XYZ file of C-alpha atoms in Angstrom:
775
model
C 80.156 98.662 96.893
C 81.931 101.681 95.271
C 82.284 102.483 91.565
C 84.792 103.036 89.675
C 87.098 105.882 88.379
C 86.785 104.915 84.835
C 83.027 105.373 84.238
C 82.123 105.170 80.937
C 78.638 107.018 80.183
C 76.844 106.524 76.603
C 73.907 108.604 74.772
C 70.255 106.455 75.643
C 68.409 105.987 72.455
C 65.098 107.842 71.978
C 63.737 105.008 70.726
C 63.502 102.963 73.381
C 60.440 100.712 73.845
C 58.505 103.199 76.555
C 58.579 100.871 79.990
C 62.831 101.228 79.109
C 62.262 104.779 79.192
C 60.269 104.497 82.275
C 62.980 103.049 83.541
C 65.521 105.299 82.657
C 63.946 108.425 83.490
C 63.963 107.322 87.397
C 67.766 105.747 86.478
C 70.953 108.110 88.653
C 74.149 106.939 89.891
C 74.668 108.586 93.933
C 77.553 105.345 94.093
C 80.665 106.906 94.996
C 83.774 106.447 92.758
C 86.230 105.103 95.926
C 87.291 102.187 98.579
C 89.061 101.345 101.300
C 93.203 100.273 101.031
C 94.349 99.257 104.156
C 93.123 101.972 106.268
C 93.253 104.718 103.780
C 90.470 105.780 101.213
C 92.084 105.854 97.796
C 90.928 106.112 93.461
C 90.100 102.832 91.942
C 91.079 102.436 88.203
C 90.512 99.297 86.142
C 93.409 96.714 85.340
C 93.383 96.402 81.801
C 93.874 93.207 80.696
C 92.804 92.923 77.220
C 95.034 92.473 74.000
C 95.209 95.853 72.189
C 95.429 94.596 68.868
C 96.091 98.101 66.085
C 98.263 98.141 63.976
C 101.131 99.124 65.406
C 100.934 96.110 67.294
C 100.419 93.921 64.444
C 103.688 95.910 63.218
C 105.614 95.016 66.414
C 104.631 91.924 66.819
C 105.392 90.444 63.108
C 108.800 92.628 63.394
C 110.139 89.976 66.443
C 112.250 86.962 66.277
C 112.024 83.650 66.904
C 114.835 84.241 70.104
C 112.923 87.441 71.226
C 109.795 84.859 71.318
C 112.128 82.499 73.135
C 113.175 84.892 75.051
C 109.502 86.397 76.298
C 109.060 82.833 77.419
C 112.229 81.908 78.928
C 112.046 84.758 80.603
C 108.353 83.703 83.280
C 109.670 80.248 83.980
C 112.291 82.597 85.018
C 110.539 84.726 86.918
C 108.278 82.189 88.223
C 111.981 81.177 89.349
C 112.586 84.140 91.192
C 109.196 84.478 92.822
C 109.031 81.250 94.683
C 113.414 81.840 95.847
C 112.420 85.216 97.047
C 109.199 84.294 98.595
C 110.856 81.448 99.907
C 113.185 83.119 101.641
C 111.008 85.516 103.085
C 108.767 82.681 104.397
C 111.672 81.420 106.120
C 112.973 84.633 107.583
C 109.291 85.622 109.070
C 109.091 82.051 110.624
C 112.587 82.177 112.398
C 112.386 86.321 113.548
C 108.232 85.276 115.354
C 109.899 82.043 116.562
C 113.424 84.615 117.778
C 110.983 87.400 119.443
C 108.612 85.767 120.598
C 111.189 82.915 122.337
C 113.345 85.832 123.846
C 110.210 87.502 125.546
C 108.533 83.810 126.869
C 111.885 82.908 128.421
C 112.277 86.253 130.098
C 109.088 87.012 131.098
C 108.752 82.949 132.769
C 111.938 83.456 134.688
C 110.641 86.023 136.613
C 107.960 84.266 137.082
C 110.438 81.495 138.559
C 112.059 84.036 140.818
C 108.159 84.467 141.731
C 108.450 88.103 140.238
C 104.785 87.598 139.077
C 104.039 91.175 139.077
C 107.399 92.285 137.321
C 106.429 89.462 134.336
C 103.506 90.216 133.638
C 104.955 94.507 132.802
C 107.596 92.348 130.920
C 104.583 90.337 129.756
C 102.567 92.927 128.715
C 104.461 95.867 127.210
C 106.581 93.760 124.814
C 103.705 93.204 123.481
C 102.542 96.289 123.696
C 105.784 97.583 121.900
C 105.540 95.178 119.477
C 102.260 95.993 118.045
C 102.592 100.379 118.150
C 105.559 99.683 116.589
C 104.048 97.266 113.726
C 100.625 99.971 113.688
C 103.497 103.337 113.606
C 104.894 101.986 110.254
C 101.635 100.523 108.738
C 99.645 103.445 109.399
C 102.255 106.646 108.148
C 104.003 103.770 105.669
C 101.681 101.707 104.391
C 98.512 101.886 104.980
C 97.834 99.357 102.507
C 99.456 96.573 104.685
C 97.064 96.966 106.833
C 94.977 93.432 107.126
C 95.831 90.918 105.698
C 96.195 91.816 102.034
C 93.892 89.198 100.013
C 91.117 91.113 99.306
C 93.208 93.815 97.551
C 95.085 90.575 96.158
C 91.712 88.572 94.933
C 90.211 92.557 93.410
C 93.635 93.021 92.018
C 93.453 89.329 89.564
C 89.541 90.869 88.940
C 91.180 93.759 87.589
C 90.891 96.438 90.211
C 94.040 98.180 90.651
C 94.064 99.437 94.661
C 96.077 102.580 94.859
C 100.288 101.227 96.286
C 98.967 98.044 97.156
C 102.454 96.443 96.053
C 104.667 99.279 96.255
C 107.625 98.351 98.340
C 106.878 100.211 101.121
C 104.301 98.027 101.279
C 105.938 95.056 100.597
C 108.515 95.870 104.105
C 105.725 97.544 106.289
C 104.219 93.730 105.346
C 106.839 91.867 106.613
C 107.716 94.036 109.000
C 104.439 94.637 109.920
C 103.280 90.871 110.434
C 106.785 89.573 112.273
C 105.712 92.228 114.874
C 102.095 91.992 115.475
C 102.562 87.412 115.544
C 105.263 88.050 117.435
C 103.119 90.094 119.802
C 100.919 87.578 121.075
C 97.737 89.210 118.664
C 95.309 86.744 117.642
C 95.950 86.933 114.440
C 97.865 84.871 111.454
C 101.141 85.447 108.851
C 99.021 83.766 105.701
C 97.133 86.552 104.555
C 100.433 88.803 104.390
C 102.889 86.377 103.155
C 100.504 86.459 100.275
C 100.599 89.756 100.080
C 104.009 89.630 100.314
C 104.732 86.752 97.776
C 101.554 88.414 95.346
C 104.012 92.031 95.871
C 107.825 90.033 95.288
C 106.129 89.240 92.198
C 104.657 92.371 91.077
C 108.059 94.163 91.658
C 109.679 91.538 89.904
C 107.229 91.310 86.934
C 107.385 96.023 86.237
C 111.352 95.542 87.236
C 111.254 96.700 90.203
C 111.152 100.499 91.250
C 112.548 103.388 89.558
C 111.467 105.610 92.520
C 113.571 104.078 94.450
C 115.631 102.943 91.748
C 115.835 99.432 92.618
C 115.333 98.977 88.965
C 117.006 96.327 87.203
C 116.851 96.651 82.755
C 116.210 93.423 81.746
C 114.016 92.230 84.194
C 111.119 95.030 82.537
C 109.873 92.260 79.681
C 106.026 92.335 80.927
C 105.258 95.865 81.383
C 101.657 95.015 80.974
C 98.790 94.478 83.054
C 98.378 91.011 81.059
C 101.639 89.534 82.589
C 101.987 90.821 86.065
C 98.227 88.974 86.441
C 99.838 85.805 85.363
C 102.965 86.765 88.135
C 100.876 87.527 90.675
C 98.666 84.990 90.587
C 102.283 82.859 90.871
C 103.395 84.877 93.803
C 99.664 84.771 95.537
C 100.414 80.981 95.599
C 103.893 81.119 96.564
C 102.958 82.779 99.351
C 100.318 80.472 100.911
C 103.053 77.907 100.429
C 105.137 79.543 102.322
C 102.815 80.163 105.301
C 101.709 76.250 105.510
C 105.127 74.925 103.376
C 101.987 73.391 101.598
C 102.560 74.053 97.852
C 100.262 72.162 96.355
C 97.783 73.768 99.045
C 99.202 77.145 97.809
C 98.060 76.936 94.286
C 94.829 75.615 94.573
C 94.422 78.209 96.895
C 94.732 80.691 93.737
C 92.910 78.845 91.859
C 89.651 78.404 94.145
C 89.596 82.354 96.091
C 91.960 84.684 94.872
C 92.096 83.937 91.255
C 88.756 84.739 87.984
C 91.205 84.124 85.564
C 93.001 80.914 85.062
C 94.238 78.352 81.721
C 97.071 75.688 81.695
C 100.077 77.374 80.867
C 99.637 79.325 84.622
C 98.914 76.435 86.287
C 101.548 75.117 85.113
C 103.794 77.956 85.860
C 102.143 78.287 89.574
C 103.060 74.761 90.541
C 106.793 75.430 89.824
C 106.832 78.531 92.020
C 105.041 76.432 94.815
C 107.475 73.983 94.426
C 110.266 76.339 94.107
C 109.218 77.285 98.414
C 108.936 73.524 99.021
C 112.742 73.046 97.863
C 113.549 76.720 99.848
C 112.309 76.084 103.231
C 112.741 72.485 103.068
C 116.717 73.622 102.534
C 116.114 75.368 105.994
C 114.266 72.054 108.081
C 117.619 70.084 108.936
C 118.801 73.462 110.729
C 115.823 73.865 112.130
C 115.539 70.749 113.484
C 118.770 70.934 114.664
C 117.752 72.958 117.743
C 119.942 75.821 115.768
C 116.370 78.053 114.443
C 115.039 79.856 116.832
C 114.644 79.859 120.772
C 111.083 78.907 120.727
C 110.274 75.413 118.279
C 111.557 74.943 115.747
C 112.104 78.046 113.852
C 107.995 78.090 112.718
C 108.230 75.353 109.884
C 104.416 73.629 110.148
C 104.261 70.635 109.886
C 101.985 68.917 112.384
C 102.386 65.020 112.809
C 99.312 64.876 114.108
C 99.299 61.027 114.832
C 102.522 58.650 113.933
C 100.526 55.253 114.220
C 97.834 54.290 111.622
C 94.456 55.754 111.922
C 91.022 53.350 111.975
C 87.490 54.708 112.581
C 84.645 53.421 111.784
C 80.882 53.778 110.231
C 79.758 54.893 114.047
C 82.775 58.357 113.973
C 80.643 59.659 111.418
C 77.885 61.106 113.049
C 81.073 62.849 115.432
C 82.588 64.215 112.091
C 78.804 65.284 111.494
C 78.164 67.653 114.126
C 81.309 69.030 113.719
C 80.565 70.033 110.507
C 76.862 71.372 111.236
C 78.581 73.409 114.135
C 81.653 74.276 112.582
C 79.313 75.854 109.979
C 77.042 77.532 112.471
C 79.998 78.937 114.274
C 81.600 79.770 111.388
C 78.951 81.746 109.507
C 78.562 83.815 113.178
C 82.699 84.089 113.594
C 81.938 86.341 109.857
C 79.222 88.055 110.830
C 80.620 89.702 113.989
C 83.487 90.410 112.235
C 81.267 92.596 109.855
C 80.690 94.574 112.630
C 83.710 94.678 114.359
C 85.219 96.022 111.260
C 82.476 98.551 110.480
C 83.272 99.761 113.873
C 87.361 99.893 113.446
C 86.141 101.766 110.009
C 84.941 104.537 112.266
C 86.913 104.879 114.606
C 89.832 104.914 111.785
C 87.949 107.529 109.993
C 88.994 110.181 112.943
C 92.740 110.683 112.361
C 96.054 108.234 112.540
C 95.908 108.452 117.207
C 92.513 106.010 117.255
C 93.714 104.136 114.877
C 96.833 103.273 117.394
C 94.908 103.941 120.206
C 92.647 100.723 119.267
C 95.657 98.479 118.564
C 97.011 99.494 122.058
C 93.700 98.778 123.834
C 93.266 95.198 121.895
C 97.344 94.697 122.577
C 96.486 95.173 126.196
C 93.562 93.198 126.492
C 95.359 90.295 124.988
C 98.153 90.713 126.975
C 95.596 90.427 130.375
C 93.842 87.456 128.875
C 96.939 85.355 128.126
C 98.585 85.812 131.463
C 95.216 86.520 133.305
C 92.928 83.157 132.865
C 96.072 80.515 133.077
C 94.999 81.609 137.126
C 91.850 79.763 136.810
C 93.266 76.765 136.085
C 94.291 74.234 138.204
C 97.779 72.937 138.290
C 98.442 69.303 137.210
C 100.613 66.688 138.266
C 102.934 66.081 135.067
C 102.048 62.921 133.842
C 104.630 59.437 133.874
C 104.904 58.686 130.366
C 105.221 61.655 128.870
C 107.050 61.988 126.072
C 109.143 65.585 125.860
C 109.749 67.186 129.870
C 107.048 67.914 131.670
C 107.030 70.930 132.846
C 108.732 73.271 129.608
C 109.740 76.634 131.667
C 110.433 79.512 128.507
C 110.188 77.060 125.709
C 107.699 76.083 123.431
C 105.574 72.138 124.821
C 102.210 71.137 125.870
C 103.606 72.137 129.634
C 103.889 75.065 130.604
C 104.716 74.984 133.935
C 104.161 78.321 134.286
C 102.942 79.049 138.631
C 102.601 75.226 139.121
C 105.368 73.461 141.390
C 107.572 71.750 140.213
C 106.556 68.405 138.757
C 103.041 69.841 137.725
C 102.373 72.001 134.824
C 99.165 74.459 134.135
C 97.407 72.973 131.669
C 95.398 76.443 129.879
C 98.868 77.981 130.234
C 100.366 74.974 128.079
C 97.566 77.161 125.090
C 97.475 81.507 126.237
C 101.202 81.119 126.668
C 102.619 80.211 123.743
C 103.078 81.409 119.912
C 99.933 80.194 117.975
C 101.835 77.263 115.810
C 103.296 76.253 119.266
C 99.554 75.975 120.770
C 98.066 74.143 117.250
C 100.422 72.250 117.903
C 99.618 71.225 121.019
C 95.962 70.291 119.968
C 96.616 68.966 116.900
C 99.426 66.371 119.329
C 98.012 62.831 119.342
C 98.236 60.653 122.628
C 96.586 63.786 124.782
C 93.488 62.500 125.064
C 94.546 63.618 129.613
C 96.274 66.127 129.167
C 93.796 69.022 129.564
C 90.330 70.255 131.752
C 87.118 70.453 129.636
C 86.623 74.103 131.430
C 90.203 75.111 130.062
C 89.734 73.622 127.014
C 86.499 75.968 126.872
C 87.088 78.946 128.462
C 90.282 79.353 125.693
C 87.402 78.248 123.311
C 85.132 81.640 124.309
C 88.268 84.236 124.148
C 89.704 82.888 121.382
C 86.881 83.152 119.449
C 86.667 86.779 120.272
C 90.131 88.049 120.503
C 90.615 86.502 117.140
C 86.925 88.772 115.811
C 88.574 92.382 117.952
C 92.410 90.951 116.364
C 91.702 91.364 112.665
C 91.152 95.142 111.371
C 93.544 95.880 113.661
C 96.131 99.166 111.630
C 98.706 95.778 111.297
C 99.284 93.073 108.420
C 97.330 90.325 110.003
C 96.323 87.333 109.046
C 92.747 85.212 109.754
C 94.040 81.910 108.486
C 96.245 80.850 111.631
C 93.911 82.261 114.235
C 90.131 80.025 112.767
C 92.539 77.324 112.665
C 93.268 77.796 116.017
C 90.148 78.503 117.705
C 88.550 75.350 114.780
C 91.271 73.034 116.765
C 89.937 73.994 120.311
C 86.493 73.939 119.749
C 87.250 70.278 118.084
C 88.958 69.091 121.043
C 86.322 70.578 122.540
C 83.552 67.789 121.102
C 86.086 65.377 121.026
C 86.076 65.283 125.271
C 81.960 65.408 125.146
C 82.646 62.032 123.244
C 83.823 60.431 125.466
C 83.719 56.934 124.216
C 81.195 57.403 122.047
C 83.651 57.865 119.536
C 87.206 55.987 118.212
C 88.625 59.514 117.634
C 91.256 60.660 119.476
C 90.614 63.950 120.547
C 93.699 65.427 118.308
C 92.022 63.886 115.702
C 89.104 65.709 116.238
C 90.891 69.426 116.528
C 92.552 68.475 112.809
C 88.551 68.024 111.587
C 87.298 70.966 113.877
C 89.655 72.911 112.289
C 88.296 71.532 109.130
C 85.245 72.212 109.935
C 85.299 76.041 111.460
C 87.453 76.900 108.394
C 84.384 75.564 105.734
C 81.769 77.692 108.144
C 84.381 80.962 107.787
C 86.326 80.718 103.779
C 83.709 78.431 102.588
C 86.567 76.286 100.686
C 87.059 73.039 100.303
C 89.507 71.485 97.495
C 92.316 73.731 98.488
C 91.988 73.543 102.366
C 91.225 69.961 102.327
C 95.127 69.600 100.994
C 96.309 72.796 103.525
C 94.844 70.954 106.041
C 96.847 67.300 105.225
C 99.911 69.142 104.261
C 99.980 70.396 107.815
C 98.977 66.807 109.402
C 101.047 65.332 106.849
C 98.402 62.144 107.174
C 97.153 61.302 104.045
C 94.304 58.992 105.953
C 92.536 62.218 107.087
C 91.365 62.878 103.524
C 87.562 61.354 103.949
C 87.019 62.815 107.364
C 88.412 66.166 106.510
C 86.624 66.003 102.841
C 82.954 65.298 104.814
C 83.263 68.111 107.337
C 84.553 71.086 104.919
C 81.677 70.292 102.667
C 79.047 70.234 105.890
C 80.470 72.849 107.225
C 80.472 74.655 104.102
C 76.801 73.969 102.737
C 75.196 74.517 105.650
C 76.889 78.561 106.702
C 76.459 79.173 102.892
C 72.521 79.078 104.480
C 73.452 82.314 106.316
C 75.903 84.578 104.441
C 79.364 85.008 102.054
C 82.816 84.104 103.219
C 84.701 86.025 104.922
C 86.711 87.637 102.166
C 84.213 88.170 100.195
C 82.574 90.202 102.972
C 85.476 92.315 103.449
C 85.465 93.338 100.000
C 82.438 94.248 100.220
C 83.071 95.697 102.718
C 86.044 97.947 101.390
C 84.165 99.109 98.604
C 85.880 96.887 95.731
C 84.255 96.876 93.015
C 84.516 93.137 92.982
C 82.679 91.637 90.014
C 81.071 88.095 91.194
C 80.891 84.995 89.254
C 77.179 85.004 89.162
C 74.967 87.494 88.124
C 71.870 88.795 89.584
C 68.722 87.077 89.334
C 67.275 91.165 88.637
C 70.139 90.990 85.879
C 68.747 88.765 83.132
C 64.995 91.290 83.801
C 67.488 94.049 82.360
C 69.188 94.776 79.189
C 72.497 96.425 79.000
C 70.917 99.822 77.438
C 68.883 100.153 80.725
C 72.594 100.552 82.202
C 74.603 102.967 80.004
C 74.219 106.159 81.055
C 74.922 109.927 78.411
C 76.521 111.583 77.357
C 78.446 109.539 74.965
C 82.288 110.859 74.264
C 83.622 109.990 70.609
C 86.777 110.662 68.683
C 87.256 110.783 64.400
C 89.036 108.367 63.285
C 91.866 111.408 62.544
C 90.966 113.606 64.987
C 91.834 117.545 66.066
C 93.835 118.012 68.658
C 92.141 120.132 70.821
C 89.435 118.306 70.742
C 91.294 115.798 72.588
C 93.095 117.995 75.597
C 89.284 118.972 75.901
C 87.877 115.317 76.048
C 90.398 115.140 78.410
C 90.728 117.420 80.761
C 86.915 117.352 80.937
C 86.480 113.456 81.849
C 87.896 110.945 83.428
C 87.373 108.091 80.866
C 89.877 105.538 79.680
C 88.494 104.145 76.611
C 86.831 106.109 74.252
C 85.075 104.822 70.344
C 87.372 106.277 67.303
C 84.433 106.202 64.455
C 85.248 106.994 61.182
C 82.856 109.129 58.684
C 82.615 111.029 55.360
C 84.256 111.482 53.552
C 86.788 108.261 55.378
C 84.090 106.084 55.024
C 80.608 105.528 53.363
C 78.875 105.770 56.051
C 79.721 106.715 60.184
C 81.701 102.906 60.882
C 82.493 101.810 64.600
C 87.177 101.515 63.948
C 87.707 100.140 67.160
C 88.884 101.364 70.679
C 91.350 103.765 71.405
C 93.024 103.869 75.150
C 93.387 107.693 77.589
C 96.888 106.240 78.054
C 98.024 106.101 74.506
C 96.346 109.609 73.534
C 98.553 110.693 76.591
C 101.423 109.246 74.646
C 100.746 110.776 71.102
C 100.502 114.304 72.534
C 103.189 113.748 74.397
C 105.670 112.369 71.417
C 103.787 115.567 68.838
C 103.940 113.960 65.740
C 100.860 116.039 64.573
C 99.159 116.973 60.836
C 99.322 120.429 60.343
C 96.162 118.479 57.436
C 93.176 116.440 58.148
C 94.804 113.199 56.745
C 95.406 110.215 56.532
C 99.126 109.282 57.400
C 98.174 105.543 58.046
C 100.923 102.602 59.669
C 104.008 105.753 58.350
C 102.558 107.973 61.628
C 103.286 104.840 63.942
C 107.152 104.887 63.165
C 108.999 106.871 65.744
C 107.234 105.224 68.276
C 108.812 102.174 69.505
C 106.830 99.083 71.672
C 108.045 100.974 74.693
C 105.988 103.788 74.884
C 102.848 102.552 75.132
C 103.939 100.067 78.220
C 101.826 100.629 81.650
C 105.351 100.273 83.338
C 103.873 100.266 87.518
C 100.312 99.486 88.886
C 99.309 102.627 89.565
C 101.289 105.299 87.639
C 100.023 107.483 85.232
C 100.565 109.896 82.575
C 98.389 113.228 83.348
C 97.069 115.402 80.114
C 98.208 118.691 83.213
C 101.553 117.670 82.220
C 101.263 117.948 79.176
C 102.191 121.241 77.374
C 100.843 122.119 73.250
C 101.131 125.910 72.002
C 98.040 127.234 70.082
C 99.161 125.733 66.680
C 100.148 122.819 67.782
C 95.960 122.481 69.364
C 94.818 123.256 65.594
C 97.087 120.356 64.510
C 95.059 116.726 63.577
C 96.242 113.196 65.218
C 95.497 109.976 62.570
C 94.021 107.669 65.193
C 93.621 104.587 63.047
C 97.299 102.488 63.953
C 96.695 103.332 67.832
C 93.115 101.643 67.882
C 91.567 98.656 69.228
C 90.003 97.287 65.967
C 88.350 94.214 67.308
C 87.058 95.827 71.536
C 84.690 93.066 71.921
C 81.006 94.419 71.572
C 76.998 93.673 72.463
C 73.974 94.085 71.181
C 71.856 95.852 72.457
C 69.280 94.284 73.504
C 71.298 91.856 75.571
C 70.286 90.825 78.997
C 72.525 92.492 81.393
C 73.288 89.203 82.861
C 74.664 87.591 80.296
C 77.182 90.432 79.793
C 78.281 90.512 83.010
C 79.498 87.020 82.587
C 81.014 88.255 78.836
C 83.664 90.777 80.766
C 84.123 88.736 83.366
C 85.034 85.474 82.001
C 87.084 87.777 79.055
C 88.639 90.025 81.249
C 87.716 93.708 79.906
C 87.597 97.002 80.590
C 85.621 98.510 78.655
C 82.459 96.312 76.670
C 81.006 97.900 73.215
C 76.864 98.515 73.615
C 76.571 98.758 69.282
C 72.263 99.167 67.347
C 70.560 96.277 66.927
C 69.521 98.450 63.738
C 71.831 99.443 61.459
C 70.025 102.703 60.429
C 71.218 104.475 63.870
C 74.781 105.198 64.906
C 77.462 102.126 64.948
C 78.057 102.667 69.009
C 75.773 103.237 71.460
C 77.463 103.039 74.723
C 80.266 101.620 76.419
C 79.772 99.192 79.664
C 82.395 99.135 82.116
C 83.131 97.840 85.813
C 81.455 100.235 87.434
C 77.742 99.893 85.231
C 77.670 96.327 86.824
C 77.709 97.144 90.670
C 74.152 96.256 91.538
C 74.459 99.216 93.613
C 74.644 101.176 90.707
C 72.113 98.695 88.680
C 69.612 99.540 92.093
C 70.459 102.844 92.082
C 69.360 103.287 88.620
C 66.186 101.048 88.543
C 64.904 101.372 93.220
C 62.239 99.423 91.806
C 64.454 96.272 91.444
C 64.837 97.188 94.995
C 61.934 94.850 95.924
C 62.397 92.187 94.088
C 61.774 88.825 95.179
C 64.690 86.969 93.260
C 66.885 87.948 95.711
C 69.702 84.858 97.699
C 67.344 82.745 100.108
C 69.916 83.067 103.571
C 69.236 82.238 106.995
C 69.247 85.248 108.921
C 72.443 84.675 112.146
C 69.380 85.544 114.756
C 66.499 84.525 113.265
C 65.725 80.909 112.507
C 63.212 80.187 109.514
C 63.690 81.762 105.802
C 62.128 84.404 104.574
C 63.244 86.326 101.179
C 65.519 89.355 101.281
């Protein structure tokens, strides 16, 4: 795990207990302050979610009228409405684009196969896939590396308080949309849910900051929420809208944002997120009739996913529970193994990507060619089957979606393996979920497709294209579930389509370790509430089994990228340490009335983003902690040059030349630099009264508080700085500052190597060693 760039390094108390001193003598910090964003290494900063309560803030808030407060509330709901509108439109555009691009490719290939030109058919199929993959990889590599992957780990880290560069930039949004369309159309085993969530978050972030000043896409009336706290709410709503648009699952999208992505929630945010996903559902619903009329896409119904697995009443009995339990257990094992293999593959890709852009493109092209060979070549291993006489759709189907792909078979016959391989991912899932299709697939075909899709999903994620994990896991899980249904035969009354749904649930639970949101998403996908008890049971079992092996897939990727994510729980060894055991020196302080030259020197020689402000005689009887001032606010004061020639208190009068806009944070990743500020020698000898701009109510903890307890406060409140104050009143008013980096396990274990041998670690089962062990 890598650290962040705003490290605060407080000084230790020399009177600490000898045990503490022995721990501190070996303390060292060799962790990096960089992390992988997309495929590039970038510096990491934290976000300021805390409300800064200073005299200037209070004066500005008191001056606001009721009309301005009403405008603030109205604008929040308006932006949520706009986020829902744009996310719904982008979701529909993505779906219809994939359907048409993939449709043209499959129609042309199928027409060539009808003419027995199999070599040309493969050439067109492979060339089209390679061109789409290469285009997606090029624009991602050279224009928006932050768009690579699903984007969920970056959004999850952002909502946890980590500001990764360019993850919400306009070019990231554009490349996410275009790159995802091309990657999915290229028949890669990747999904569109992750990129859609990232897209929704990008839309929300850009609207919240009023557009992009760099690209002159700005709108002044939208620039109302120029702070990280409000943007966090919008990004949460955008994340929910993205999942809702990807699966046409508004409630599932809301719960996904709550359960997996967001680190901070409240009832008002729940209402706004629900409103946003409802708007997405209305927008998508407006296009359903158009798609159902056949005017939406060449291949399928526009990709607006809805899998009606059965049109009759589902009935199950107590005797059906053992197969469901077996599904959950095996799904948990397969899901944890999926995460394990994905982790290893991503480490290999990271090593290759470090060699340069050419290697990134080479890997993407290699995976594309290998995938095309599998999709086109493996169906030749299957036997042709005669079309069923009671088929509810045309048999065989040529070029279009359907359960009965002709491929190379004679008239009146179909290739069941081609119906799985030679389709878009959405239509393959629809074929597997279909009811009344128990006799349409050979067990050997299902088994071959299961193995292939499982490993293609692992290999395809991680190449330099926008790609999601949700749809590949659903697809592989559906195949696994249908295979288990075939093995059960007459021992279960459940049809194979229902087994496929439960298989998807089990593999999703085993890989992603979510329960409520996955359950609702699957119910909204299948449009059948009768599945609820079985889906709940299989999710609970698969998650419980998989948790004994490793973490969920997104946590693994977050850690692999080096994003300093704060977990909800504290490691057991954190209860053995106090906050004074992890802070390190020296501590940088400012006086309440500070010399300009001193401020400039400290800002140039440190990267700290928060500084304690101390009042000393003659401004106070004894040293007193006045509060905390931010680097960004100091830079504004230096740029405005509102200095005083003498060391005197100016009070609130010093704030008159400023407005709230001056202290606003315009966008993620954009910051002023001290090197850009020019000051004369006379100005360097002047003074600034920091009191009106100092946060007078920063969060503080006593130095004897356990590190675990401090972590709970730091994460739940969403802090960037946590001041450590002494237990004895006779000492300095502040002894250190805790930041996100100080809570990272790698930083703590680096300072206290003896804790690495602690037996109080999580108890987990190694995927290839079937015995319990303490790590």
